[in-house]
Amino acid sequence: MKRALLFAAFCISFAYAKDHPVAQSATLLQMDSVECGTDQKSGKSFAGEILGTDSAHQKMHTLLCQEYLLQSDRVIYRIRPKDDKHPVLLPVGEKAQFRMDKDHMRLRVEDLDSKERDYIVVSMTPRSAATQSLESRK
């Protein structure tokens, strides 16, 4: 009985043992502000709609998001913060560690505060193709 329990516990431990992705090292090359949508507010109020005095003008402005260029050993990533309301400004030129977790990137900058933050990967370019495109622009 003891052997059966010990064998079951041993098998269960292998079932739950999971390889955690190893963090890769990269450098933050640059940060750009890119358009990521528009914000639209109506000039109408409740009282104005009832009385018919409000005009139907709209207030629109474009929203800007931070987009970073992250260069690893083999790939250059374009990433945006997943939390659009409270994005943290990352130090450009610093080293960062990242790992891919399902459909997003978990990024940590040690010199900042060592917290892991979620980022959306906008694009990925192999480094050889990126350097060739930079050379062709010159």
CSV table of N, CA and C in Angstrom, one decimal:
chain,number,residue,atom,x,y,z
A,1,MET,N,0.8,-1.2,0.0
A,1,MET,CA,0.0,0.0,0.0
A,1,MET,C,0.9,1.3,0.0
A,2,LYS,N,1.9,1.2,0.8
A,2,LYS,CA,2.8,2.4,0.9
A,2,LYS,C,3.5,2.6,-0.4
A,3,ARG,N,3.9,1.5,-1.0
A,3,ARG,CA,4.6,1.6,-2.3
A,3,ARG,C,3.7,2.2,-3.4
A,4,ALA,N,2.4,1.8,-3.4
A,4,ALA,CA,1.5,2.3,-4.4
A,4,ALA,C,1.3,3.8,-4.2
A,5,LEU,N,1.1,4.3,-2.9
A,5,LEU,CA,1.0,5.7,-2.6
A,5,LEU,C,2.3,6.5,-3.0
A,6,LEU,N,3.4,5.9,-2.7
A,6,LEU,CA,4.7,6.5,-3.0
A,6,LEU,C,4.8,6.7,-4.5
A,7,PHE,N,4.5,5.6,-5.3
A,7,PHE,CA,4.5,5.6,-6.7
A,7,PHE,C,3.6,6.6,-7.3
A,8,ALA,N,2.3,6.7,-6.8
A,8,ALA,CA,1.3,7.7,-7.2
A,8,ALA,C,1.8,9.1,-7.0
A,9,ALA,N,2.4,9.4,-5.8
A,9,ALA,CA,2.9,10.7,-5.5
A,9,ALA,C,4.1,11.1,-6.4
A,10,PHE,N,4.9,10.1,-6.7
A,10,PHE,CA,6.0,10.3,-7.6
A,10,PHE,C,5.5,10.6,-9.1
A,11,CYS,N,4.5,9.9,-9.5
A,11,CYS,CA,4.0,10.2,-10.9
A,11,CYS,C,3.2,11.5,-10.9
A,12,ILE,N,2.5,11.9,-9.9
A,12,ILE,CA,1.8,13.2,-9.8
A,12,ILE,C,2.8,14.3,-9.8
A,13,SER,N,4.0,14.2,-9.1
A,13,SER,CA,5.0,15.2,-9.1
A,13,SER,C,5.5,15.5,-10.5
A,14,PHE,N,5.7,14.5,-11.3
A,14,PHE,CA,6.2,14.6,-12.7
A,14,PHE,C,5.1,15.3,-13.5
A,15,ALA,N,3.8,15.0,-13.3
A,15,ALA,CA,2.7,15.6,-14.0
A,15,ALA,C,2.6,17.1,-13.8
A,16,TYR,N,2.9,17.5,-12.6
A,16,TYR,CA,2.8,18.9,-12.2
A,16,TYR,C,4.1,19.7,-12.5
A,17,ALA,N,5.2,19.0,-12.6
A,17,ALA,CA,6.4,19.6,-12.9
A,17,ALA,C,6.4,20.2,-14.3
A,18,LYS,N,6.6,21.5,-14.4
A,18,LYS,CA,6.5,22.2,-15.6
A,18,LYS,C,7.7,23.0,-15.9
A,19,ASP,N,8.2,23.0,-17.1
A,19,ASP,CA,9.3,23.8,-17.5
A,19,ASP,C,8.9,25.2,-17.6
A,20,HIS,N,9.4,26.1,-16.8
A,20,HIS,CA,9.1,27.5,-16.9
A,20,HIS,C,10.1,28.1,-18.0
A,21,PRO,N,9.5,28.9,-18.8
A,21,PRO,CA,10.3,29.5,-19.9
A,21,PRO,C,11.5,30.3,-19.3
A,22,VAL,N,12.6,30.1,-19.9
A,22,VAL,CA,13.8,30.8,-19.4
A,22,VAL,C,13.8,32.3,-19.9
A,23,ALA,N,14.1,33.2,-19.1
A,23,ALA,CA,14.1,34.6,-19.5
A,23,ALA,C,15.3,34.9,-20.4
A,24,GLN,N,15.0,35.6,-21.5
A,24,GLN,CA,15.9,36.0,-22.5
A,24,GLN,C,16.4,37.4,-22.2
A,25,SER,N,17.6,37.7,-22.6
A,25,SER,CA,18.1,39.1,-22.4
A,25,SER,C,18.0,39.9,-23.7
A,26,ALA,N,17.7,41.2,-23.5
A,26,ALA,CA,17.6,42.1,-24.7
A,26,ALA,C,17.9,43.5,-24.2
A,27,THR,N,18.0,44.4,-25.2
A,27,THR,CA,18.3,45.8,-25.0
A,27,THR,C,17.1,46.6,-25.5
A,28,LEU,N,16.7,47.6,-24.8
A,28,LEU,CA,15.7,48.5,-25.2
A,28,LEU,C,16.4,49.6,-26.1
A,29,LEU,N,16.1,49.6,-27.4
A,29,LEU,CA,16.8,50.4,-28.4
A,29,LEU,C,16.1,51.8,-28.4
A,30,GLN,N,14.8,51.9,-28.5
A,30,GLN,CA,14.2,53.2,-28.7
A,30,GLN,C,12.7,53.1,-28.3
A,31,MET,N,12.1,54.3,-28.0
A,31,MET,CA,10.7,54.4,-27.7
A,31,MET,C,10.1,55.4,-28.7
A,32,ASP,N,9.0,55.1,-29.3
A,32,ASP,CA,8.2,56.0,-30.1
A,32,ASP,C,6.8,56.2,-29.6
A,33,SER,N,6.2,57.3,-29.9
A,33,SER,CA,4.8,57.5,-29.6
A,33,SER,C,4.0,57.3,-30.9
A,34,VAL,N,3.1,56.3,-30.9
A,34,VAL,CA,2.4,56.0,-32.1
A,34,VAL,C,0.9,56.1,-31.8
A,35,GLU,N,0.1,56.4,-32.9
A,35,GLU,CA,-1.3,56.5,-32.8
A,35,GLU,C,-1.9,55.1,-32.5
A,36,CYS,N,-2.8,55.0,-31.5
A,36,CYS,CA,-3.4,53.7,-31.2
A,36,CYS,C,-4.9,53.8,-31.0
A,37,GLY,N,-5.5,54.9,-31.6
A,37,GLY,CA,-6.9,55.0,-31.5
A,37,GLY,C,-7.3,56.5,-31.4
A,38,THR,N,-8.6,56.7,-31.3
A,38,THR,CA,-9.1,58.1,-31.1
A,38,THR,C,-10.1,58.1,-29.9
A,39,ASP,N,-10.2,59.2,-29.3
A,39,ASP,CA,-11.1,59.4,-28.2
A,39,ASP,C,-12.2,60.4,-28.6
A,40,GLN,N,-13.4,60.0,-28.5
A,40,GLN,CA,-14.5,60.9,-29.0
A,40,GLN,C,-15.5,61.2,-27.8
A,41,LYS,N,-15.7,62.5,-27.6
A,41,LYS,CA,-16.7,62.9,-26.6
A,41,LYS,C,-17.7,63.8,-27.3
A,42,SER,N,-18.9,63.5,-26.9
A,42,SER,CA,-20.1,64.3,-27.4
A,42,SER,C,-20.3,65.6,-26.6
A,43,GLY,N,-20.7,66.7,-27.3
A,43,GLY,CA,-20.9,67.9,-26.6
A,43,GLY,C,-22.3,68.0,-26.1
A,44,LYS,N,-23.1,67.0,-26.2
A,44,LYS,CA,-24.5,67.0,-25.7
A,44,LYS,C,-24.6,66.8,-24.2
A,45,SER,N,-25.5,67.4,-23.6
A,45,SER,CA,-25.9,67.2,-22.2
A,45,SER,C,-27.3,66.7,-22.2
A,46,PHE,N,-27.7,66.2,-21.0
A,46,PHE,CA,-29.1,65.7,-20.9
A,46,PHE,C,-30.1,66.9,-21.0
A,47,ALA,N,-29.8,68.0,-20.3
A,47,ALA,CA,-30.7,69.1,-20.3
A,47,ALA,C,-30.7,69.7,-21.7
A,48,GLY,N,-29.6,69.8,-22.4
A,48,GLY,CA,-29.6,70.3,-23.8
A,48,GLY,C,-30.3,69.5,-24.8
A,49,GLU,N,-30.3,68.2,-24.6
A,49,GLU,CA,-31.1,67.3,-25.5
A,49,GLU,C,-32.6,67.5,-25.3
A,50,ILE,N,-33.0,67.6,-24.0
A,50,ILE,CA,-34.5,67.8,-23.7
A,50,ILE,C,-34.9,69.2,-24.2
A,51,LEU,N,-34.2,70.2,-23.9
A,51,LEU,CA,-34.6,71.6,-24.3
A,51,LEU,C,-34.2,71.9,-25.8
A,52,GLY,N,-33.3,71.1,-26.4
A,52,GLY,CA,-33.0,71.3,-27.8
A,52,GLY,C,-32.0,72.4,-28.0
A,53,THR,N,-31.2,72.8,-27.0
A,53,THR,CA,-30.3,73.9,-27.1
A,53,THR,C,-28.9,73.5,-27.4
A,54,ASP,N,-28.5,72.2,-27.2
A,54,ASP,CA,-27.1,71.7,-27.4
A,54,ASP,C,-26.9,71.5,-28.9
A,55,SER,N,-25.7,71.9,-29.3
A,55,SER,CA,-25.3,71.5,-30.7
A,55,SER,C,-24.8,70.1,-30.7
A,56,ALA,N,-24.7,69.5,-31.8
A,56,ALA,CA,-24.3,68.1,-31.9
A,56,ALA,C,-22.8,68.0,-32.3
A,57,HIS,N,-22.0,68.9,-31.8
A,57,HIS,CA,-20.6,68.8,-32.1
A,57,HIS,C,-19.9,67.7,-31.3
A,58,GLN,N,-18.8,67.2,-31.9
A,58,GLN,CA,-18.1,66.1,-31.3
A,58,GLN,C,-16.6,66.6,-31.0
A,59,LYS,N,-16.1,66.2,-29.9
A,59,LYS,CA,-14.7,66.5,-29.6
A,59,LYS,C,-13.9,65.2,-29.8
A,60,MET,N,-13.0,65.3,-30.7
A,60,MET,CA,-12.2,64.1,-31.0
A,60,MET,C,-10.7,64.4,-30.9
A,61,HIS,N,-9.9,63.5,-30.4
A,61,HIS,CA,-8.5,63.7,-30.4
A,61,HIS,C,-7.9,62.3,-30.5
A,62,THR,N,-6.7,62.2,-31.1
A,62,THR,CA,-6.0,60.9,-31.2
A,62,THR,C,-5.3,60.5,-30.0
A,63,LEU,N,-5.3,59.2,-29.7
A,63,LEU,CA,-4.6,58.7,-28.5
A,63,LEU,C,-3.2,58.2,-28.9
A,64,LEU,N,-2.2,58.5,-28.2
A,64,LEU,CA,-0.8,58.1,-28.4
A,64,LEU,C,-0.4,57.0,-27.4
A,65,CYS,N,0.2,56.0,-27.9
A,65,CYS,CA,0.7,54.9,-27.1
A,65,CYS,C,2.3,54.8,-27.2
A,66,GLN,N,2.9,54.3,-26.2
A,66,GLN,CA,4.3,54.1,-26.2
A,66,GLN,C,4.6,52.8,-27.0
A,67,GLU,N,5.6,52.8,-27.9
A,67,GLU,CA,6.0,51.6,-28.6
A,67,GLU,C,7.5,51.5,-28.5
A,68,TYR,N,8.0,50.4,-28.0
A,68,TYR,CA,9.4,50.2,-27.8
A,68,TYR,C,10.0,49.2,-28.8
A,69,LEU,N,11.3,49.4,-29.1
A,69,LEU,CA,12.0,48.5,-29.9
A,69,LEU,C,12.9,47.7,-29.0
A,70,LEU,N,12.8,46.4,-29.0
A,70,LEU,CA,13.5,45.6,-28.1
A,70,LEU,C,14.4,44.6,-28.9
A,71,GLN,N,15.7,44.7,-28.7
A,71,GLN,CA,16.6,43.8,-29.6
A,71,GLN,C,17.2,42.7,-28.7
A,72,SER,N,16.8,41.5,-29.1
A,72,SER,CA,17.4,40.3,-28.5
A,72,SER,C,18.6,39.8,-29.4
A,73,ASP,N,19.1,38.6,-29.1
A,73,ASP,CA,20.2,38.1,-29.9
A,73,ASP,C,19.8,37.8,-31.3
A,74,ARG,N,18.6,37.3,-31.6
A,74,ARG,CA,18.2,36.9,-32.9
A,74,ARG,C,17.0,37.7,-33.5
A,75,VAL,N,16.2,38.4,-32.6
A,75,VAL,CA,15.0,39.0,-33.1
A,75,VAL,C,14.9,40.5,-32.6
A,76,ILE,N,14.3,41.3,-33.4
A,76,ILE,CA,14.0,42.7,-32.9
A,76,ILE,C,12.4,42.7,-32.8
A,77,TYR,N,12.0,43.1,-31.6
A,77,TYR,CA,10.5,43.1,-31.3
A,77,TYR,C,10.1,44.5,-31.2
A,78,ARG,N,8.9,44.8,-31.7
A,78,ARG,CA,8.1,46.1,-31.4
A,78,ARG,C,7.0,45.7,-30.5
A,79,ILE,N,7.1,46.4,-29.3
A,79,ILE,CA,6.1,46.0,-28.2
A,79,ILE,C,5.4,47.3,-27.7
A,80,ARG,N,4.2,47.1,-27.2
A,80,ARG,CA,3.4,48.1,-26.6
A,80,ARG,C,2.9,47.6,-25.2
A,81,PRO,N,2.8,48.5,-24.2
A,81,PRO,CA,2.3,48.1,-22.9
A,81,PRO,C,0.8,47.6,-23.0
A,82,LYS,N,0.5,46.6,-22.3
A,82,LYS,CA,-0.8,46.0,-22.3
A,82,LYS,C,-1.7,47.0,-21.5
A,83,ASP,N,-1.2,47.6,-20.4
A,83,ASP,CA,-1.9,48.5,-19.6
A,83,ASP,C,-1.8,49.9,-20.2
A,84,ASP,N,-2.8,50.3,-21.0
A,84,ASP,CA,-2.8,51.6,-21.7
A,84,ASP,C,-3.0,52.8,-20.7
A,85,LYS,N,-3.7,52.6,-19.6
A,85,LYS,CA,-4.0,53.7,-18.8
A,85,LYS,C,-2.9,54.1,-17.9
A,86,HIS,N,-2.0,53.2,-17.5
A,86,HIS,CA,-0.9,53.5,-16.6
A,86,HIS,C,0.4,52.9,-17.1
A,87,PRO,N,0.9,53.3,-18.3
A,87,PRO,CA,2.1,52.7,-18.8
A,87,PRO,C,3.3,53.3,-18.0
A,88,VAL,N,4.3,52.4,-17.8
A,88,VAL,CA,5.5,52.8,-17.2
A,88,VAL,C,6.5,53.2,-18.3
A,89,LEU,N,7.2,54.3,-18.1
A,89,LEU,CA,8.3,54.8,-19.0
A,89,LEU,C,9.5,54.0,-18.8
A,90,LEU,N,9.9,53.2,-19.8
A,90,LEU,CA,11.1,52.3,-19.6
A,90,LEU,C,12.4,53.1,-20.0
A,91,PRO,N,13.5,52.8,-19.4
A,91,PRO,CA,14.8,53.5,-19.7
A,91,PRO,C,15.4,52.9,-21.0
A,92,VAL,N,15.5,53.7,-22.0
A,92,VAL,CA,16.0,53.3,-23.3
A,92,VAL,C,17.6,53.1,-23.2
A,93,GLY,N,18.1,52.1,-23.8
A,93,GLY,CA,19.5,51.8,-23.7
A,93,GLY,C,19.8,50.8,-22.6
A,94,GLU,N,18.9,50.4,-21.8
A,94,GLU,CA,19.1,49.5,-20.7
A,94,GLU,C,18.8,48.1,-21.1
A,95,LYS,N,19.4,47.1,-20.3
A,95,LYS,CA,19.2,45.7,-20.5
A,95,LYS,C,17.9,45.3,-19.9
A,96,ALA,N,17.2,44.4,-20.5
A,96,ALA,CA,15.9,43.9,-19.9
A,96,ALA,C,15.8,42.4,-20.1
A,97,GLN,N,15.1,41.7,-19.3
A,97,GLN,CA,14.8,40.3,-19.4
A,97,GLN,C,13.4,40.1,-19.8
A,98,PHE,N,13.1,39.2,-20.7
A,98,PHE,CA,11.7,38.9,-21.1
A,98,PHE,C,11.5,37.4,-21.3
A,99,ARG,N,10.2,37.1,-21.3
A,99,ARG,CA,9.8,35.7,-21.6
A,99,ARG,C,8.4,35.8,-22.2
A,100,MET,N,8.2,34.9,-23.2
A,100,MET,CA,6.9,34.9,-23.8
A,100,MET,C,6.0,34.0,-23.0
A,101,ASP,N,4.8,34.6,-22.7
A,101,ASP,CA,3.8,33.9,-21.9
A,101,ASP,C,2.5,33.9,-22.7
A,102,LYS,N,2.2,32.8,-23.3
A,102,LYS,CA,1.0,32.6,-24.2
A,102,LYS,C,1.0,33.7,-25.3
A,103,ASP,N,0.1,34.7,-25.2
A,103,ASP,CA,0.0,35.6,-26.3
A,103,ASP,C,0.6,37.0,-26.0
A,104,HIS,N,1.4,37.1,-24.9
A,104,HIS,CA,2.0,38.4,-24.6
A,104,HIS,C,3.4,38.2,-24.0
A,105,MET,N,4.1,39.3,-23.9
A,105,MET,CA,5.5,39.2,-23.4
A,105,MET,C,5.5,39.8,-22.0
A,106,ARG,N,6.3,39.1,-21.1
A,106,ARG,CA,6.5,39.5,-19.8
A,106,ARG,C,7.9,40.1,-19.7
A,107,LEU,N,8.0,41.4,-19.4
A,107,LEU,CA,9.2,42.2,-19.5
A,107,LEU,C,9.6,42.7,-18.1
A,108,ARG,N,10.9,42.6,-17.8
A,108,ARG,CA,11.4,43.1,-16.5
A,108,ARG,C,12.7,43.8,-16.8
A,109,VAL,N,12.8,45.1,-16.3
A,109,VAL,CA,14.0,45.9,-16.3
A,109,VAL,C,14.5,46.0,-14.9
A,110,GLU,N,15.7,45.4,-14.7
A,110,GLU,CA,16.3,45.3,-13.3
A,110,GLU,C,16.6,46.7,-12.8
A,111,ASP,N,17.1,47.6,-13.6
A,111,ASP,CA,17.5,48.9,-13.1
A,111,ASP,C,16.3,49.8,-12.8
A,112,LEU,N,15.1,49.4,-13.2
A,112,LEU,CA,13.9,50.2,-13.0
A,112,LEU,C,13.3,49.8,-11.6
A,113,ASP,N,12.7,48.7,-11.5
A,113,ASP,CA,12.1,48.2,-10.2
A,113,ASP,C,12.0,46.7,-10.1
A,114,SER,N,12.5,46.0,-11.1
A,114,SER,CA,12.4,44.5,-11.2
A,114,SER,C,11.0,43.9,-11.2
A,115,LYS,N,10.0,44.7,-11.6
A,115,LYS,CA,8.7,44.1,-11.7
A,115,LYS,C,8.5,43.6,-13.1
A,116,GLU,N,7.8,42.5,-13.2
A,116,GLU,CA,7.4,42.0,-14.6
A,116,GLU,C,6.1,42.7,-15.0
A,117,ARG,N,6.2,43.2,-16.3
A,117,ARG,CA,5.0,43.9,-16.8
A,117,ARG,C,4.6,43.2,-18.2
A,118,ASP,N,3.4,43.3,-18.5
A,118,ASP,CA,2.8,42.6,-19.7
A,118,ASP,C,2.9,43.6,-20.9
A,119,TYR,N,3.4,43.1,-22.0
A,119,TYR,CA,3.5,43.9,-23.2
A,119,TYR,C,2.9,43.1,-24.4
A,120,ILE,N,2.3,43.8,-25.4
A,120,ILE,CA,1.8,43.2,-26.6
A,120,ILE,C,2.8,43.2,-27.6
A,121,VAL,N,3.1,42.1,-28.3
A,121,VAL,CA,4.1,42.1,-29.4
A,121,VAL,C,3.4,42.6,-30.7
A,122,VAL,N,3.8,43.7,-31.2
A,122,VAL,CA,3.2,44.3,-32.4
A,122,VAL,C,3.9,43.6,-33.7
A,123,SER,N,5.2,43.5,-33.6
A,123,SER,CA,5.9,42.8,-34.8
A,123,SER,C,7.2,42.2,-34.3
A,124,MET,N,7.7,41.3,-35.1
A,124,MET,CA,8.9,40.6,-34.8
A,124,MET,C,9.7,40.6,-36.1
A,125,THR,N,11.0,41.0,-36.1
A,125,THR,CA,11.8,41.0,-37.3
A,125,THR,C,13.1,40.3,-37.0
A,126,PRO,N,13.6,39.3,-37.8
A,126,PRO,CA,14.9,38.7,-37.5
A,126,PRO,C,16.0,39.7,-37.7
A,127,ARG,N,17.0,39.6,-36.9
A,127,ARG,CA,18.0,40.7,-36.8
A,127,ARG,C,18.8,40.8,-38.2
A,128,SER,N,19.0,39.7,-38.9
A,128,SER,CA,19.7,39.8,-40.2
A,128,SER,C,18.8,40.6,-41.2
A,129,ALA,N,17.5,40.4,-41.2
A,129,ALA,CA,16.7,41.2,-42.1
A,129,ALA,C,16.6,42.6,-41.7
A,130,ALA,N,16.6,42.9,-40.4
A,130,ALA,CA,16.5,44.3,-39.9
A,130,ALA,C,17.8,45.0,-40.2
A,131,THR,N,18.9,44.4,-40.1
A,131,THR,CA,20.2,45.1,-40.5
A,131,THR,C,20.3,45.4,-41.9
A,132,GLN,N,19.8,44.4,-42.8
A,132,GLN,CA,19.8,44.6,-44.2
A,132,GLN,C,18.9,45.7,-44.6
A,133,SER,N,17.7,45.9,-44.0
A,133,SER,CA,16.8,47.0,-44.4
A,133,SER,C,17.4,48.3,-43.9
A,134,LEU,N,18.1,48.3,-42.8
A,134,LEU,CA,18.7,49.6,-42.4
A,134,LEU,C,19.9,50.0,-43.3
A,135,GLU,N,20.6,49.0,-43.8
A,135,GLU,CA,21.7,49.3,-44.8
A,135,GLU,C,21.2,49.8,-46.1
A,136,SER,N,20.0,49.2,-46.5
A,136,SER,CA,19.5,49.6,-47.8
A,136,SER,C,18.9,51.0,-47.8
A,137,ARG,N,18.6,51.5,-46.6
A,137,ARG,CA,18.1,52.9,-46.5
A,137,ARG,C,19.2,54.0,-46.6
A,138,LYS,N,20.4,53.6,-46.4
A,138,LYS,CA,21.5,54.5,-46.4
A,138,LYS,C,21.9,54.9,-47.8
